[in-house]
Amino acid sequence: MEEVKTVQNKKVILKKYVDGIPTEADMGVKLGETIELKAPKGSSCFLVKNLYLSCDPYMRGRMRDFHGSYLPPFVLGQRLEGFGLGRVIDSDDVNYKPGDIVSGIIGWEEYSLLRSVDHLQLRKIQLDDDIPLSYHLGLLGMPGFTAYAGFYEICCPKKGDTVFVSAASGAVGQLVGQLAKLQGCYVVGSAGSKQKVDLLKHEIGFDDAFNYKEEADFDAALKRYFPEGINIYFDNVGGSMLDAALLNMKVRGRIALCGMVSLQSLSSSSQGINNLYNAIPKRVRLEGFLQSDYLHIFPQFLEHVKRYYKEGKIVYIEDMSEGLELAPAALVGLFSGENIGKQVVRVAKE
Amino acid sequence: MEEVKTVQNKKVILKKYVDGIPTEADMGVKLGETIELKAPKGSSCFLVKNLYLSCDPYMRGRMRDFHGSYLPPFVLGQRLEGFGLGRVIDSDDVNYKPGDIVSGIIGWEEYSLLRSVDHLQLRKIQLDDDIPLSYHLGLLGMPGFTAYAGFYEICCPKKGDTVFVSAASGAVGQLVGQLAKLQGCYVVGSAGSKQKVDLLKHEIGFDDAFNYKEEADFDAALKRYFPEGINIYFDNVGGSMLDAALLNMKVRGRIALCGMVSLQSLSSSSQGINNLYNAIPKRVRLEGFLQSDYLHIFPQFLEHVKRYYKEGKIVYIEDMSEGLELAPAALVGLFSGENIGKQVVRVAKE
């Protein structure tokens, strides 16, 4: 008779629902149930050992007790889940065999039992010697694809366009800026520290960048960097930066509404957006989007961005936390801008 | 030698620049210069006797001391100008002869000297026995064309779509709703009085309508009329109605930003738009537009809407003030919603 190994599956659980910004106290790390390291026969499941977790701002939405969104909230007392990478250990699915590396929505835990029918974005990863595996959560994963789909499908970029990117050193922003440069655009980014601004200008290749925390007047800052106005604003923050951008759009400018990570976009007592009327005389288009609507171009994205990376035309900055115990802090850090680049948590060595 | 008749040209002047809502005291009606009723030789001008003036909300923008807009401000002490209809009395332009009826930007005065190169939207009117001439300022003029271009070019309507129109009994809104009905949409409008709501439901053919002044909670009102959500919002008011609509859009909904006549959209101390984040999960597109970008489809608009009108498929409600003296009150009335339908001023009998 086969001996099946068992483990206590450590996990990050949601302890209470979040109203504004998540804190570490909202989550807990604990030893979970003892599980067998096998995929039950007849289940069509496969068991993965989790290697990397992705910390993404959208996860805040699932930490709220709000059921009207496009994703359901996490369950109190249960593990969080999010994009991640794992290695298949055992499988009852003919399409997945032990040793395969998969990317998809996995639990914030050491081992996850997955089923391919459960979500669209589960896929096997083709390993490349010259691309770090964890990049499949960033540059080649959901955030990179968000940048790609949003920039090409929503922003309609043309050579010579002026492009503004907020949260520009983040997981999405850094690729938006580089795609815009490859398109022949003039690109300026905003970020929240001198270190990030330096990265944008000297490593990531933005034409210019500024620290929004040092700007008392965002309108004045944008007029300094875009004296002729902005053709494309890739908005990752909402709030008063979006409001200032609305004052600086060129005629027929495009605003991709990608995420609103700023504190202002959370608080119902905030001042709100006051400059939307400007979209009329300037004929500005604002459009919200989700990357998951564009999965038909995911293969093209992978091909293009892998090639750009291998040719040295783009770089990617990643912020790696070590161990499941640090996952809550890593997630919380997104909302105070502590991460430098794409925030990933390494759960286990490859 | 030819005897040339002279008149003192009565006019409506701007007395002071406006900050918020225009009042009658901001304007004055006075006898102007004595002019000869002829078009100077070599001027390429033609002189028209003005018949009708159009009162349009966009004119408020030109009453401000603000030079950054797509139209320059009016000049203090000088006559206002706006869309209007006049009859040619004398002409130094071979394309216009005495008796022709023209539509275009004319002075708020009894007689205007026009030149065809001065603006794009000057054109000769083909008279129809069964269409009132003044309709060329509304149904068949700029407001009607705004409805047509905005609805077909921005809203991408499909049969079965749910459509919400604010300021629905106004010059633009009433045609938007009727075009939407002809397209097979379900259409609800908001307006500011019981009389307007009754008109929308019983004369103009909206499926339903409500008086926004009787609704404490616009979100609740929209949920009542659109339990499944809104595909298209044709926004004529901005402010808190736009904010409520953002909470009620269906996935891939479209919002045409046409005008923001509400008081809220004027005041910098107002609360602003707080629900724009909703455009992300719902993938909503908001787009500002100006009718003047779509003049290439004006002939098609005229043909279609004239035909619909002659076939009895659409109606048009007009509010006529008599005499230049009443023009300031008519313009001011737009901003308190006193007009029922398209506001026109008759300057002289046809």
XYZ file of C-alpha atoms in Angstrom:
700
model
C 0.000 0.000 0.000
C 1.230 3.445 -0.949
C 2.300 5.640 1.915
C 0.903 9.157 1.604
C 2.799 12.007 3.165
C 0.770 14.473 5.222
C 1.547 18.062 6.251
C -0.081 20.773 8.261
C -0.826 23.324 5.575
C 0.280 26.748 6.801
C -1.901 29.605 5.509
C -2.735 33.299 5.644
C -6.330 33.854 6.738
C -8.596 36.892 6.752
C -9.481 37.691 10.363
C -11.808 40.609 9.779
C -13.307 42.569 6.932
C -11.575 45.761 5.955
C -13.206 49.143 5.555
C -10.384 51.348 4.309
C -6.763 50.329 4.068
C -5.864 46.769 5.131
C -3.547 46.316 8.095
C -1.520 43.284 9.151
C -3.927 42.784 12.045
C -6.694 42.022 9.563
C -4.849 38.834 8.623
C -3.227 35.984 10.491
C -0.738 33.238 9.635
C -1.595 29.873 11.133
C -1.085 26.170 10.743
C -4.091 24.782 8.981
C -5.562 21.308 8.570
C -3.403 18.297 8.086
C -3.672 17.363 4.446
C -2.492 14.474 2.353
C -0.064 15.451 -0.385
C -2.125 13.884 -3.136
C -4.898 14.718 -5.541
C -8.014 12.643 -4.777
C -8.883 10.106 -7.444
C -11.863 11.159 -9.543
C -11.602 14.779 -8.439
C -9.991 16.178 -11.625
C -7.860 18.156 -9.195
C -4.148 18.553 -8.962
C -2.106 19.450 -5.913
C 0.542 22.145 -6.173
C 3.313 23.170 -3.844
C 3.101 26.940 -3.871
C 6.288 28.784 -4.852
C 5.310 32.452 -5.272
C 2.331 34.612 -4.353
C 1.472 37.863 -6.055
C 0.393 40.882 -3.960
C -2.026 42.964 -6.025
C -4.018 46.080 -5.144
C -7.288 44.600 -6.441
C -7.173 42.165 -3.507
C -8.292 44.954 -1.189
C -11.682 44.738 -2.873
C -12.033 41.099 -1.780
C -11.141 42.001 1.817
C -14.304 44.097 2.130
C -17.692 42.751 3.209
C -19.170 43.800 -0.119
C -20.874 41.366 -2.448
C -21.706 43.653 -5.357
C -18.343 43.557 -7.096
C -17.092 41.469 -9.969
C -15.262 39.211 -7.480
C -16.737 37.818 -4.261
C -15.191 38.749 -0.901
C -12.807 36.398 0.870
C -14.408 34.235 3.574
C -13.646 35.201 7.172
C -11.360 32.702 8.862
C -10.417 31.154 5.510
C -7.221 31.584 3.530
C -6.845 34.456 1.093
C -6.219 33.663 -2.529
C -4.599 35.435 -5.416
C -2.417 34.968 -8.439
C 0.490 32.651 -7.745
C 2.864 30.037 -9.087
C 3.121 26.445 -7.921
C 4.714 23.122 -8.863
C 2.408 20.177 -9.434
C 3.073 17.380 -6.919
C 0.238 15.032 -7.696
C -2.490 15.144 -10.293
C -5.840 13.633 -11.205
C -5.986 15.815 -14.334
C -4.394 14.351 -17.461
C -3.326 17.816 -18.573
C -1.180 18.447 -15.518
C 1.596 16.136 -14.348
C 3.996 16.260 -11.416
C 6.778 18.756 -12.034
C 4.647 21.102 -14.147
C 4.775 24.734 -13.101
C 1.356 26.385 -13.118
C 0.183 29.948 -12.821
C -3.273 30.921 -11.639
C -5.387 31.781 -8.642
C -3.973 29.796 -5.724
C -4.500 29.888 -1.967
C -2.231 31.888 0.316
C -0.959 28.629 1.775
C 1.835 26.127 1.277
C -0.153 23.654 -0.811
C -3.241 24.218 -2.933
C -5.618 21.802 -4.579
C -6.601 23.268 -7.962
C -9.043 22.318 -10.668
C -8.646 23.615 -14.183
C -12.375 24.276 -14.638
C -12.412 26.642 -11.672
C -10.922 29.610 -13.420
C -9.956 30.867 -16.810
C -6.495 32.108 -16.100
C -4.957 28.858 -14.897
C -2.173 27.832 -17.246
C 1.069 25.912 -17.492
C 4.234 27.981 -17.577
C 6.875 27.401 -20.249
C 10.144 27.914 -18.428
C 12.833 30.079 -19.977
C 16.377 29.909 -18.686
C 16.811 33.649 -19.067
C 13.569 34.814 -17.451
C 13.076 34.507 -13.679
C 10.106 32.258 -12.875
C 8.560 34.866 -10.576
C 8.233 37.261 -13.527
C 5.218 35.176 -14.513
C 3.392 36.978 -11.701
C 4.486 40.411 -12.907
C 5.990 41.223 -16.259
C 4.509 38.097 -17.889
C 1.504 37.733 -15.588
C -1.660 39.605 -14.761
C -0.039 43.008 -14.061
C 2.042 42.939 -17.230
C -0.976 41.859 -19.222
C -3.008 44.653 -17.604
C -0.397 47.125 -18.852
C -0.366 45.575 -22.319
C -4.143 45.299 -22.786
C -4.820 48.692 -21.240
C -2.172 50.495 -23.237
C -2.900 49.003 -26.649
C -6.642 48.341 -26.387
C -7.794 51.365 -24.368
C -5.204 54.111 -24.917
C -4.883 53.855 -28.738
C -1.253 55.064 -28.645
C 0.394 56.845 -31.558
C 4.021 57.755 -32.085
C 4.713 61.169 -30.583
C 1.871 61.006 -28.034
C 2.553 62.407 -24.579
C 1.856 59.778 -21.929
C 1.457 60.164 -18.189
C 1.537 57.120 -15.889
C 0.750 57.259 -12.168
C 2.076 54.667 -9.708
C 4.604 54.386 -12.492
C 7.158 52.162 -10.778
C 4.501 49.658 -9.761
C 3.796 46.260 -11.261
C 1.661 47.705 -14.069
C 3.041 51.212 -14.487
C 6.634 50.271 -15.210
C 5.587 48.191 -18.223
C 3.102 50.808 -19.481
C 5.900 53.367 -19.590
C 8.270 51.047 -21.414
C 5.657 50.007 -23.977
C 4.949 53.698 -24.540
C 8.656 54.395 -25.106
C 8.839 51.520 -27.593
C 5.865 53.136 -29.349
C 7.768 56.417 -29.729
C 5.849 58.327 -27.063
C 7.097 60.906 -24.546
C 6.523 59.362 -21.112
C 6.449 60.857 -17.623
C 5.639 58.927 -14.468
C 4.699 59.804 -10.913
C 5.768 57.779 -7.895
C 6.007 58.208 -4.138
C 9.734 58.407 -3.319
C 13.024 59.719 -4.636
C 14.253 56.148 -5.016
C 11.311 55.261 -7.252
C 11.716 58.438 -9.290
C 15.393 57.628 -9.819
C 14.504 54.104 -10.896
C 11.975 55.429 -13.410
C 14.448 57.863 -14.925
C 17.648 55.850 -14.820
C 16.672 52.176 -14.933
C 13.212 51.916 -16.457
C 13.752 54.546 -19.144
C 10.951 57.060 -18.570
C 11.704 60.452 -20.128
C 10.991 62.070 -16.789
C 9.383 61.352 -13.418
C 8.350 63.177 -10.257
C 7.646 62.430 -6.615
C 3.991 63.296 -6.067
C 4.598 63.591 -2.334
C 6.744 66.632 -3.009
C 4.153 68.362 -5.180
C 1.676 70.639 -3.427
C -0.208 71.243 -6.663
C -0.596 68.302 -9.046
C -2.037 70.557 -11.750
C 1.091 72.725 -11.661
C 3.311 69.625 -11.708
C 1.571 68.227 -14.781
C 1.756 71.600 -16.537
C 5.512 71.594 -15.875
C 6.030 68.172 -17.455
C 3.355 68.502 -20.144
C 3.259 72.163 -21.206
C 1.389 71.124 -24.366
C -0.932 68.713 -22.565
C -1.382 64.974 -22.216
C -2.599 62.600 -24.941
C -2.770 59.498 -22.754
C -3.155 59.156 -19.012
C -2.804 55.629 -17.657
C -4.455 56.045 -14.275
C -3.485 53.679 -11.476
C -4.482 55.904 -8.563
C -7.674 57.908 -9.132
C -8.328 60.738 -6.674
C -6.730 64.135 -7.015
C -4.115 63.007 -9.550
C -6.913 61.991 -11.909
C -8.615 65.299 -11.201
C -5.438 67.202 -12.093
C -4.897 65.120 -15.230
C -8.404 66.033 -16.404
C -7.278 69.680 -16.428
C -4.303 68.836 -18.623
C -5.646 66.515 -21.295
C -5.217 67.410 -24.927
C -8.146 67.366 -27.313
C -9.278 63.730 -27.833
C -7.099 62.531 -24.969
C -7.619 59.033 -23.582
C -7.653 58.032 -19.925
C -7.380 54.352 -19.059
C -8.947 53.788 -15.647
C -6.913 50.871 -14.375
C -6.986 51.110 -10.610
C -7.541 53.609 -7.875
C -5.058 52.721 -5.195
C -4.992 56.201 -3.661
C -6.513 56.808 -0.279
C -8.828 59.410 -1.728
C -10.589 56.934 -3.934
C -11.560 55.023 -0.800
C -12.991 57.656 1.435
C -16.562 58.739 0.902
C -15.728 61.974 2.688
C -13.124 62.882 0.089
C -13.639 65.736 -2.291
C -14.244 63.594 -5.346
C -13.493 64.378 -8.968
C -14.339 67.989 -9.815
C -12.902 68.407 -13.288
C -14.830 65.865 -15.292
C -16.621 68.690 -17.156
C -13.294 69.308 -18.861
C -13.822 66.081 -20.787
C -16.502 67.833 -22.846
C -14.614 70.706 -24.525
C -11.545 68.471 -24.796
C -13.541 65.448 -26.037
C -11.746 63.187 -23.596
C -12.561 59.506 -23.298
C -12.255 57.763 -19.936
C -12.587 54.004 -19.928
C -12.438 51.440 -17.175
C -11.144 48.013 -18.098
C -10.243 44.607 -16.707
C -7.441 42.543 -18.196
C -9.620 39.437 -18.035
C -11.736 40.774 -20.932
C -8.752 40.540 -23.262
C -7.476 36.993 -22.700
C -7.703 36.301 -26.430
C -4.583 38.450 -26.883
C -2.673 36.875 -23.976
C -0.555 34.623 -26.267
C 0.412 37.643 -28.382
C 1.286 39.567 -25.197
C 3.522 36.737 -23.945
C 5.302 36.494 -27.275
C 5.879 40.246 -27.602
C 6.924 40.983 -24.049
C 9.190 37.912 -23.771
C 10.908 39.008 -26.962
C 11.321 42.618 -25.767
C 12.774 41.336 -22.504
C 15.190 38.911 -24.183
C 16.322 41.661 -26.559
C 17.081 43.874 -23.564
C 14.440 46.413 -24.603
C 12.574 46.255 -21.323
C 13.494 45.678 -17.709
C 11.349 44.732 -14.751
C 11.750 45.633 -11.099
C 10.515 43.172 -8.525
C 10.236 43.365 -4.734
C 10.521 39.934 -3.148
C 9.439 39.072 0.397
C 10.616 35.757 1.824
C 8.136 33.394 3.454
C 4.409 33.122 4.014
C 4.816 34.858 7.384
C 5.721 38.083 5.579
C 2.835 37.935 3.108
C 0.425 40.094 5.172
C 3.038 42.848 5.535
C 3.841 42.660 1.841
C 0.178 43.042 0.884
C -0.384 45.899 3.338
C 2.757 47.629 2.078
C 1.213 48.099 -1.373
C -1.148 50.690 0.022
C 1.562 52.796 1.635
C 3.839 52.386 -1.367
C 6.530 50.459 0.488
C 7.188 48.087 -2.370
C 9.695 49.012 -5.030
C 8.349 47.399 -8.170
C 6.173 44.334 -8.398
C 5.525 42.832 -4.926
C 5.943 39.066 -4.778
C 6.170 36.640 -1.849
C 8.381 33.577 -2.130
C 6.644 30.728 -0.290
C 9.140 28.006 -1.124
C 12.341 27.585 -3.090
C 11.859 26.535 -6.682
C -28.221 108.021 -56.083
C -29.609 105.079 -54.072
C -31.128 105.980 -50.741
C -29.924 103.695 -47.961
C -32.167 103.083 -45.012
C -30.577 103.363 -41.565
C -31.697 101.967 -38.198
C -30.516 102.021 -34.630
C -29.629 98.373 -34.101
C -31.100 97.210 -30.792
C -28.952 94.604 -29.040
C -28.384 92.515 -25.911
C -24.983 93.272 -24.381
C -22.922 91.571 -21.675
C -22.550 94.029 -18.785
C -20.366 91.954 -16.517
C -18.650 88.582 -16.484
C -20.432 85.774 -14.721
C -18.983 83.515 -12.085
C -21.756 81.042 -11.400
C -25.262 81.232 -12.813
C -26.053 84.154 -15.136
C -28.702 86.646 -14.013
C -30.651 89.174 -16.051
C -28.583 91.953 -14.424
C -25.479 90.591 -16.168
C -26.993 91.667 -19.473
C -28.640 94.768 -20.835
C -30.830 95.589 -23.833
C -29.958 98.867 -25.505
C -30.174 100.763 -28.753
C -26.886 100.391 -30.532
C -25.149 102.257 -33.320
C -27.018 103.568 -36.293
C -26.252 101.234 -39.154
C -26.988 101.274 -42.851
C -29.108 98.371 -43.998
C -26.645 97.244 -46.642
C -23.626 94.984 -47.038
C -20.512 97.064 -47.825
C -19.141 96.540 -51.340
C -15.993 94.394 -51.367
C -16.640 93.082 -47.853
C -17.938 89.618 -48.865
C -20.480 90.217 -46.100
C -24.216 89.929 -46.119
C -26.676 91.673 -43.849
C -29.438 89.675 -42.200
C -32.535 90.721 -40.341
C -32.570 88.423 -37.343
C -35.693 86.327 -36.854
C -34.926 83.836 -34.081
C -32.223 83.457 -31.438
C -31.376 80.188 -29.753
C -30.748 80.104 -25.986
C -28.244 77.346 -25.264
C -26.564 76.293 -22.005
C -23.063 76.356 -23.532
C -23.387 80.170 -23.748
C -22.758 80.397 -20.019
C -19.167 79.400 -20.764
C -18.736 82.474 -22.961
C -20.111 84.739 -20.220
C -17.133 83.926 -17.976
C -13.838 85.806 -18.005
C -12.020 82.620 -18.962
C -9.904 82.342 -22.072
C -8.848 78.699 -21.860
C -11.962 77.171 -23.386
C -12.715 76.082 -26.928
C -14.705 79.282 -27.450
C -13.562 82.787 -26.459
C -15.566 84.793 -23.915
C -18.010 87.481 -25.041
C -16.612 91.022 -24.948
C -17.869 93.249 -22.144
C -20.185 95.959 -23.409
C -20.621 94.175 -26.734
C -23.564 92.139 -27.952
C -23.808 88.460 -27.168
C -23.929 86.031 -30.037
C -25.294 82.549 -30.543
C -27.042 80.293 -32.981
C -29.845 82.061 -34.766
C -31.868 82.416 -37.934
C -32.040 85.504 -40.124
C -33.282 86.672 -43.525
C -30.754 88.160 -45.942
C -31.541 91.803 -46.743
C -28.485 92.799 -48.729
C -25.446 90.820 -49.807
C -21.923 91.221 -51.136
C -21.532 87.417 -51.241
C -22.630 85.719 -54.462
C -23.756 82.673 -52.512
C -26.320 84.577 -50.466
C -29.068 86.721 -51.963
C -31.814 88.845 -50.427
C -34.633 86.677 -49.141
C -32.425 83.713 -48.275
C -32.916 82.342 -44.785
C -29.620 81.523 -43.053
C -28.743 79.676 -39.891
C -25.522 80.248 -38.001
C -23.865 82.249 -35.256
C -25.512 85.668 -35.279
C -25.472 88.628 -32.913
C -28.123 89.076 -30.257
C -29.356 92.153 -32.127
C -31.896 93.091 -34.756
C -29.511 93.047 -37.723
C -26.216 91.213 -38.137
C -23.518 91.524 -40.752
C -22.204 88.011 -41.469
C -19.394 86.575 -43.530
C -19.403 82.979 -44.622
C -15.702 82.432 -43.895
C -16.186 83.380 -40.251
C -17.628 80.104 -39.140
C -18.241 76.596 -40.267
C -21.837 76.193 -39.298
C -23.307 79.024 -41.363
C -25.700 77.594 -43.917
C -28.761 78.340 -45.988
C -32.014 76.838 -44.792
C -34.234 74.886 -47.181
C -37.734 75.807 -46.099
C -40.342 73.103 -45.631
C -44.009 73.990 -45.439
C -44.632 71.406 -42.778
C -41.696 72.203 -40.466
C -41.662 75.412 -38.417
C -38.695 77.589 -39.344
C -37.607 77.961 -35.711
C -37.076 74.172 -35.521
C -33.838 74.837 -37.392
C -32.495 76.106 -34.061
C -33.648 73.010 -32.185
C -34.777 69.758 -33.729
C -32.900 70.436 -36.974
C -30.200 72.668 -35.537
C -27.284 72.401 -33.157
C -29.199 70.803 -30.244
C -30.846 68.198 -32.440
C -27.540 67.447 -34.092
C -25.920 67.178 -30.662
C -28.494 64.530 -29.779
C -27.979 62.701 -33.071
C -24.169 62.737 -33.085
C -23.909 61.964 -29.382
C -26.397 59.130 -29.478
C -25.149 57.349 -32.591
C -21.431 58.186 -32.484
C -20.749 58.054 -28.735
C -23.412 55.799 -27.213
C -23.231 52.892 -29.723
C -26.909 52.004 -29.154
C -28.278 48.522 -29.677
C -31.862 47.305 -29.723
C -32.938 46.422 -26.201
C -30.462 48.717 -24.466
C -31.666 50.570 -21.392
C -31.148 54.309 -21.827
C -31.252 57.071 -19.238
C -31.426 60.732 -20.302
C -31.132 63.658 -17.894
C -32.577 67.094 -18.661
C -34.722 64.892 -20.850
C -37.315 67.430 -21.930
C -34.639 69.916 -22.992
C -33.542 70.814 -26.483
C -31.162 67.843 -26.736
C -32.694 65.317 -24.352
C -36.103 65.084 -26.003
C -34.553 64.001 -29.301
C -32.107 61.574 -27.660
C -35.025 59.777 -26.037
C -37.003 59.580 -29.268
C -34.020 58.323 -31.279
C -33.474 55.705 -28.586
C -37.110 54.601 -28.825
C -36.796 54.346 -32.619
C -33.737 52.152 -31.995
C -35.779 49.761 -29.856
C -34.356 50.853 -26.522
C -36.070 51.220 -23.142
C -35.840 54.914 -22.251
C -36.314 56.792 -18.990
C -35.773 60.518 -18.559
C -35.352 62.871 -15.625
C -36.645 66.425 -15.590
C -37.396 69.152 -13.054
C -41.177 69.442 -12.893
C -44.359 67.404 -13.046
C -45.304 69.176 -16.256
C -42.052 68.102 -17.914
C -42.405 64.552 -16.656
C -45.926 64.382 -18.069
C -44.667 65.701 -21.396
C -41.940 63.062 -21.503
C -44.341 60.235 -20.779
C -47.404 61.337 -22.737
C -46.178 63.524 -25.599
C -42.552 62.675 -26.263
C -42.920 58.938 -25.831
C -40.411 58.045 -23.142
C -41.155 54.710 -21.467
C -40.972 56.440 -18.106
C -39.763 59.646 -16.483
C -39.257 61.132 -13.021
C -38.968 64.529 -11.375
C -35.478 64.667 -9.895
C -36.559 67.430 -7.528
C -38.807 64.922 -5.784
C -36.085 62.299 -5.366
C -33.989 62.481 -2.190
C -31.744 59.668 -3.388
C -30.873 59.558 -7.103
C -29.252 56.151 -6.730
C -32.494 54.716 -5.345
C -34.485 56.415 -8.119
C -32.292 54.913 -10.827
C -32.474 51.478 -9.210
C -36.271 51.773 -9.298
C -36.356 52.544 -13.021
C -33.397 50.370 -14.021
C -33.394 47.329 -11.716
C -31.090 45.558 -14.186
C -28.863 48.585 -14.735
C -28.234 51.152 -17.453
C -26.538 50.502 -20.799
C -26.441 54.108 -21.947
C -26.520 57.317 -19.957
C -26.805 60.495 -21.997
C -25.632 63.049 -19.444
C -26.788 66.623 -19.798
C -26.309 67.665 -16.182
C -23.194 66.206 -14.527
C -23.058 66.509 -10.732
C -24.801 64.097 -8.432
C -27.009 62.584 -11.160
C -23.875 61.494 -13.018
C -22.492 60.174 -9.745
C -25.643 58.115 -9.169
C -25.655 56.844 -12.749
C -22.087 55.571 -12.270
C -23.425 53.294 -9.537
C -26.044 51.861 -11.874
C -24.232 51.222 -15.142
C -24.255 47.756 -16.632
C -21.038 46.089 -17.715
C -19.627 47.932 -20.764
C -22.073 50.804 -20.314
C -21.519 54.045 -22.188
C -21.880 57.547 -20.815
C -22.020 60.448 -23.266
C -20.866 63.604 -21.491
C -22.846 66.243 -23.315
C -23.253 69.096 -20.896
C -23.207 69.797 -17.217
C -25.960 72.308 -16.664
C -26.439 71.467 -12.992
C -25.398 73.886 -10.309
C -23.084 71.316 -8.814
C -20.919 71.149 -11.869
C -20.215 74.853 -11.416
C -19.225 75.131 -7.827
C -15.693 74.247 -6.851
C -16.938 73.710 -3.310
C -19.258 70.928 -4.432
C -18.690 67.337 -3.513
C -17.555 66.238 -6.936
C -17.882 62.814 -8.529
C -17.177 60.026 -6.061
C -18.191 56.917 -7.971
C -15.861 56.979 -10.930
C -14.032 53.905 -9.561
C -17.140 51.956 -10.506
C -16.168 52.406 -14.145
C -13.357 49.883 -13.632
C -15.196 46.703 -12.587
C -18.065 47.644 -14.901
C -15.745 48.603 -17.803
C -17.695 51.786 -18.373
C -16.686 54.284 -21.029
C -17.313 58.004 -20.456
C -16.738 60.286 -23.382
C -17.069 64.014 -23.820
C -18.003 65.282 -27.259
C -18.870 68.386 -29.248
C -21.321 68.276 -32.128
C -18.974 70.395 -34.221
C -16.599 67.424 -34.607
C -19.252 65.535 -36.561
C -20.360 68.044 -39.195
C -19.613 65.516 -41.929
C -22.777 63.664 -40.892
C -24.942 66.790 -40.650
C -26.593 66.198 -44.063
C -27.466 62.644 -43.056
C -28.858 63.952 -39.745
C -31.069 66.501 -41.535
C -32.384 63.891 -43.932
C -33.138 61.321 -41.218
C -34.679 63.641 -38.668
C -36.757 65.575 -41.198
C -38.127 62.268 -42.471
C -38.922 61.018 -38.938
C -40.691 64.300 -38.208
C -42.703 64.275 -41.429
C -43.679 60.662 -40.815
C -44.966 61.648 -37.375
C -42.391 59.437 -35.636
C -40.949 62.265 -33.570
C -42.283 65.434 -32.007
C -40.470 68.495 -30.715
C -41.392 70.826 -27.881
C -40.343 74.440 -28.150
C -40.550 77.338 -25.719
C -40.816 80.670 -27.525
C -40.133 84.085 -25.974
C -41.270 87.130 -27.904
C -38.875 90.021 -28.497
C -35.226 90.851 -27.919
C -36.161 92.458 -24.595
C -37.054 89.030 -23.225
C -33.866 87.340 -24.453
C -31.868 87.821 -21.195
C -34.678 86.312 -19.123
C -35.003 83.428 -21.573
C -31.285 82.652 -21.368
C -31.219 82.918 -17.576
C -34.283 80.676 -17.344
C -32.337 77.747 -18.827
C -30.334 77.432 -15.636
C -33.354 77.273 -13.364
C -35.211 74.997 -15.764
C -37.999 77.471 -16.522
C -38.122 76.583 -20.192
C -40.336 73.746 -21.352
C -38.489 72.303 -24.309
C -36.123 74.113 -26.601
C -35.827 77.814 -25.649
C -36.021 80.188 -28.613
C -36.467 83.973 -28.813
C -38.433 85.458 -31.693
C -36.751 88.750 -32.643
C -38.942 89.594 -35.627
C -41.836 88.069 -37.533
C -40.817 85.862 -40.436
